[in-house]
Amino acid sequence: MSARRGLLCSSAIAVGLALGVMGPGSVSAQERTASYDIQGQSLATALREYGRLSGVQIIFSEDLVRGLRAPALRGVYSATDALERLLAGSGLVARRTSTGAVMIVREGSGPQGEGAAAGDSAAARVEDVVVTGSRITGVPPSSPVHTVTRSDIEQAGYGTVGDVIRSLPENFNGGQNPGVVSAPLTLHNNTTNSTTVNLRGLGSDATLALLNGRRLPPDGYGQSADISTIPLAAIQRVEVLTDGSSAIYGSDAIAGVANFILKTRYDGGEVSARVGGATQGGGLEQVYSALVGKTFSRWHALASVEYLNREAIFAHQRDFTATAPGDSNLGRQEERTSAMVSVGADITSRLSFNLDALWAHRRATYTDHYQVALPAYPHQMDLPSHSIAGGFKLALPLEWNLRLDGGASSTDATDISGYLGIEFNYRNETNFVEGLAEGTLLSLPGGAVKVAFGGGHRNERFVSGYTFLGMSRPLAAGSRNIDYLFAELRIPVVSSYDDYGTGGMDLSFSGRIEEYSDFGSSSTPKVGLRYVPIRGLALRGTWGESFKAPSFWQLYTGQSAYLGLASIYGGMGGGTVIQASGGNPNLRPERSTSWTLGAEYEPPKVPGMKIGATYFNIDYTDRVITPISTLTTALTDPAFTDFIIRNPTPAQQAEIIGRAPSLTNGTGATYDPSSVIAIVLRYNANAAAYQVEGVDLSYRQTFNLAKGELSAFANATWIQVKQQTLPTLPLVEISGKIFQVPEFRGRSGLTWKLDGVSATGTVNFQSESIDTGTIPNRSIASLATVDANISYDFPGNGLLAGASLAFSVTNLFDEDPPYAFSPSIYHDGVFFDSTNASPIGRFVAVTVRKSF
């Protein structure tokens, strides 16, 4: 019922906004309109941003536009009007080519660019419009993609990349994420204080993170990429693909993909400083960044650096944790420096090169103090990481391109734990090389058949261990080689009718085969359909399979053997039990089958409006777990039958003991094989399953007022997750339960702009949930918070030109987390679900930015 109320509430907000902003005036749009927010900058950079927003493929020469600047463009325009405004006064005009692309030439040139200055056409090239979820450039997606633009980031007043991801209704903030305290370690982990993407709440390791379309390295401790190391100022947009996509990208894309796309061919620079803190105390945050870019006729470079210093939040600083140990952390102290460099060059008119390099070093300190009666354990984390990836692109005749990419990355984590100084070390390494060919295969009455195919090799390595009193011991280690082949085919069934190539119907087919050196092969297909029956309405659907390779932890963590009394495991009549635990090198990949149905509508008579809805369904099987969760009923619960060896022979016992360094005897008596009545197998196993379904809703509209411009947006996700913890047990709904994804999350807001002033207000809503850790179960209240951001861009050409000042408030009314009892079982005095509510409270920040 709470989810339905939240859904109705969010829908009412969206409808109300739509009715409020949909004025009586309308325009007859024979051509697609879009909302543009392009700042005054170099013409080259403005044209690329125009191409992305309009969906138009742009061809122009760097020599032709060098030294020219475009005016600022804000508002709702047709593609033609917007381009004319950007080119006004430049002496350049747009001409359409036979392929449907738009070529920028000097005024007076012919329809296809004839008459352009010598050298213009040689240096001209089509700017790639790459969509997350496809290896074919310039094609509209059949999968649902939620795009967070640069304007969205600035208008909301986000301070870090983590703030962007945590705001999305499709994302769950549990798993490996900062702020997670007093949650079961089997579900959530905050060892390194890294920020990961966790779509649909299926786990941080079930969402793939990309940087400019290439894999980010996994965190030094875990399996998931730490996105907090990416400098926010360098990001142009974030594309979140909420659909399984292993057929395109390989392992880990069970729930979807988050692609962080950097600014490219950027001319100018920017420095910024952001300082903020929580009004209840603690959490003082300082973020300083610098960005500089330069584009020449044949090469471009961009460099960015970001420094963050965030103070801890302690339990004694919040009234709702007054009974917790005062020195325990609700938020950890962290210091981070990140640097990024992106370079590219047009070596010849057909051959180009690009390289992205990311380096980061994080330090974090925190205190584990779970029980008042127990001592506190301080931790010092040291977390360096680097990633470098680049490649060549060769443009061939007949609209074909060849690409060759490669890269290397590593992440480390050192945890000095406790007063005794036990040092834990973790290291992940990844190296890859990949080749791709893509282009037009043939022409049909409906249009060009596009294809992309290629393959590659990836090597992954993980090693971990600890040092105590000068002695080093291993924890887990492993390496694997992955060879893969992939292909994608896009077939137009019905020709497009729009001047810019939109409309019609097309089918897409994707497939991928991967061979892993440690567990074998995996193959994944995907099919997509996109159909535009009337102007402005796009219907789409997908079906596909995805997989996730078992992690090195799950495969190779050390095995142990423990001898205990049978009574501990629910046995009757005496005897002993051998409990076997640890990694399992025989694990299979986790697999999923997913499908989506969706629609997006941009009414031709309501310029700037876009609404969308997507139904998603995921069947996730073979999830790796530790199968026997409750040891006291291991021998009596029939659900555990498959993981019990009863009356084991001496040979079976010897095999189990031989896998471990030694047998730990907890019985107080000599080990006697004849007294062992059972072996309890707690090795990692492919035993769990999930069934997920839900609906994503979106609404966005921008329109011009008599004074200024107003834009409205709303995003919401309703989800139902059912879990089967063992094959012998039924499915149980877990969404809407404590430490799990909420049934409903919504976010809506308004932005008003006038003469350099921008004001944004946002409402966040989360449905109520159930505390299943209490008997009887208790209700956890819903949560609604309000954020606000106001900024001013200074006008003129003087010292303040390009400067801006922003004031933002998160959780404006200082709402405390809803009360929940069971977290206090794990951590004295913590009475809230930290995976769904933040203990920060009202957070106020000021940002000063200067562009040049």
PDB file of N, CA and C in Angstrom, residues 22 37 79 99 138-139 218 230 244 259 286 312 320 335 394 608 662 677 688 814 818:
ATOM      1  N   MET A  22       2.093  23.400 -19.002  1.00  0.00           N
ATOM      2  CA  MET A  22       1.660  23.215 -20.374  1.00  0.00           C
ATOM      3  C   MET A  22       0.692  24.336 -20.720  1.00  0.00           C
ATOM      4  N   ASP A  37      20.745  23.798 -23.577  1.00  0.00           N
ATOM      5  CA  ASP A  37      21.395  24.588 -22.535  1.00  0.00           C
ATOM      6  C   ASP A  37      22.896  24.538 -22.805  1.00  0.00           C
ATOM      7  N   ALA A  79      15.768  21.556 -34.354  1.00  0.00           N
ATOM      8  CA  ALA A  79      17.182  21.301 -34.634  1.00  0.00           C
ATOM      9  C   ALA A  79      17.746  22.340 -35.602  1.00  0.00           C
ATOM     10  N   THR A  99      24.088  10.976 -46.667  1.00  0.00           N
ATOM     11  CA  THR A  99      23.908   9.992 -45.580  1.00  0.00           C
ATOM     12  C   THR A  99      22.979  10.492 -44.485  1.00  0.00           C
ATOM     13  N   GLY A 138      25.772   6.339 -33.482  1.00  0.00           N
ATOM     14  CA  GLY A 138      24.738   7.097 -34.152  1.00  0.00           C
ATOM     15  C   GLY A 138      23.395   6.423 -34.271  1.00  0.00           C
ATOM     16  N   VAL A 139      23.125   5.384 -33.461  1.00  0.00           N
ATOM     17  CA  VAL A 139      21.831   4.712 -33.542  1.00  0.00           C
ATOM     18  C   VAL A 139      21.052   4.954 -32.261  1.00  0.00           C
ATOM     19  N   PRO A 218      37.988  -2.772 -10.569  1.00  0.00           N
ATOM     20  CA  PRO A 218      37.287  -3.042  -9.313  1.00  0.00           C
ATOM     21  C   PRO A 218      38.033  -2.444  -8.132  1.00  0.00           C
ATOM     22  N   ILE A 230      36.442   9.644  -9.783  1.00  0.00           N
ATOM     23  CA  ILE A 230      36.316  10.424 -11.011  1.00  0.00           C
ATOM     24  C   ILE A 230      36.068  11.885 -10.653  1.00  0.00           C
ATOM     25  N   GLY A 244      19.900  -5.420 -18.477  1.00  0.00           N
ATOM     26  CA  GLY A 244      21.004  -6.353 -18.567  1.00  0.00           C
ATOM     27  C   GLY A 244      21.699  -6.263 -19.914  1.00  0.00           C
ATOM     28  N   ASN A 259      27.684   4.538 -17.341  1.00  0.00           N
ATOM     29  CA  ASN A 259      28.776   5.008 -18.193  1.00  0.00           C
ATOM     30  C   ASN A 259      29.035   6.486 -17.900  1.00  0.00           C
ATOM     31  N   GLN A 286      35.203  19.780   2.070  1.00  0.00           N
ATOM     32  CA  GLN A 286      35.855  20.725   1.186  1.00  0.00           C
ATOM     33  C   GLN A 286      36.222  20.001  -0.107  1.00  0.00           C
ATOM     34  N   ALA A 312      34.725  13.417   9.756  1.00  0.00           N
ATOM     35  CA  ALA A 312      33.864  12.333  10.227  1.00  0.00           C
ATOM     36  C   ALA A 312      32.607  12.885  10.897  1.00  0.00           C
ATOM     37  N   PHE A 320      19.629  11.061  17.669  1.00  0.00           N
ATOM     38  CA  PHE A 320      19.008   9.753  17.468  1.00  0.00           C
ATOM     39  C   PHE A 320      20.013   8.603  17.640  1.00  0.00           C
ATOM     40  N   GLU A 335      40.107  11.686   2.919  1.00  0.00           N
ATOM     41  CA  GLU A 335      40.875  12.652   2.136  1.00  0.00           C
ATOM     42  C   GLU A 335      41.204  11.985   0.808  1.00  0.00           C
ATOM     43  N   LEU A 394      40.480   4.059 -37.121  1.00  0.00           N
ATOM     44  CA  LEU A 394      40.799   4.225 -38.535  1.00  0.00           C
ATOM     45  C   LEU A 394      39.502   4.278 -39.321  1.00  0.00           C
ATOM     46  N   GLY A 608       9.536  20.682 -26.003  1.00  0.00           N
ATOM     47  CA  GLY A 608      10.324  20.575 -24.786  1.00  0.00           C
ATOM     48  C   GLY A 608       9.798  19.601 -23.762  1.00  0.00           C
ATOM     49  N   SER A 662      44.384 -27.054   8.348  1.00  0.00           N
ATOM     50  CA  SER A 662      44.336 -27.979   9.474  1.00  0.00           C
ATOM     51  C   SER A 662      42.894 -28.092   9.952  1.00  0.00           C
ATOM     52  N   ILE A 677      28.966 -37.584  12.675  1.00  0.00           N
ATOM     53  CA  ILE A 677      27.665 -37.996  12.127  1.00  0.00           C
ATOM     54  C   ILE A 677      27.296 -37.227  10.857  1.00  0.00           C
ATOM     55  N   ALA A 688      21.354 -19.220  -4.698  1.00  0.00           N
ATOM     56  CA  ALA A 688      20.277 -18.243  -4.508  1.00  0.00           C
ATOM     57  C   ALA A 688      19.715 -17.778  -5.850  1.00  0.00           C
ATOM     58  N   ASP A 814      15.795  19.269   7.557  1.00  0.00           N
ATOM     59  CA  ASP A 814      16.578  18.540   8.556  1.00  0.00           C
ATOM     60  C   ASP A 814      15.825  17.328   9.101  1.00  0.00           C
ATOM     61  N   PRO A 818      14.071   7.686   9.653  1.00  0.00           N
ATOM     62  CA  PRO A 818      12.962   7.012  10.341  1.00  0.00           C
ATOM     63  C   PRO A 818      13.480   5.967  11.327  1.00  0.00           C
TER      64      PRO A 818
END
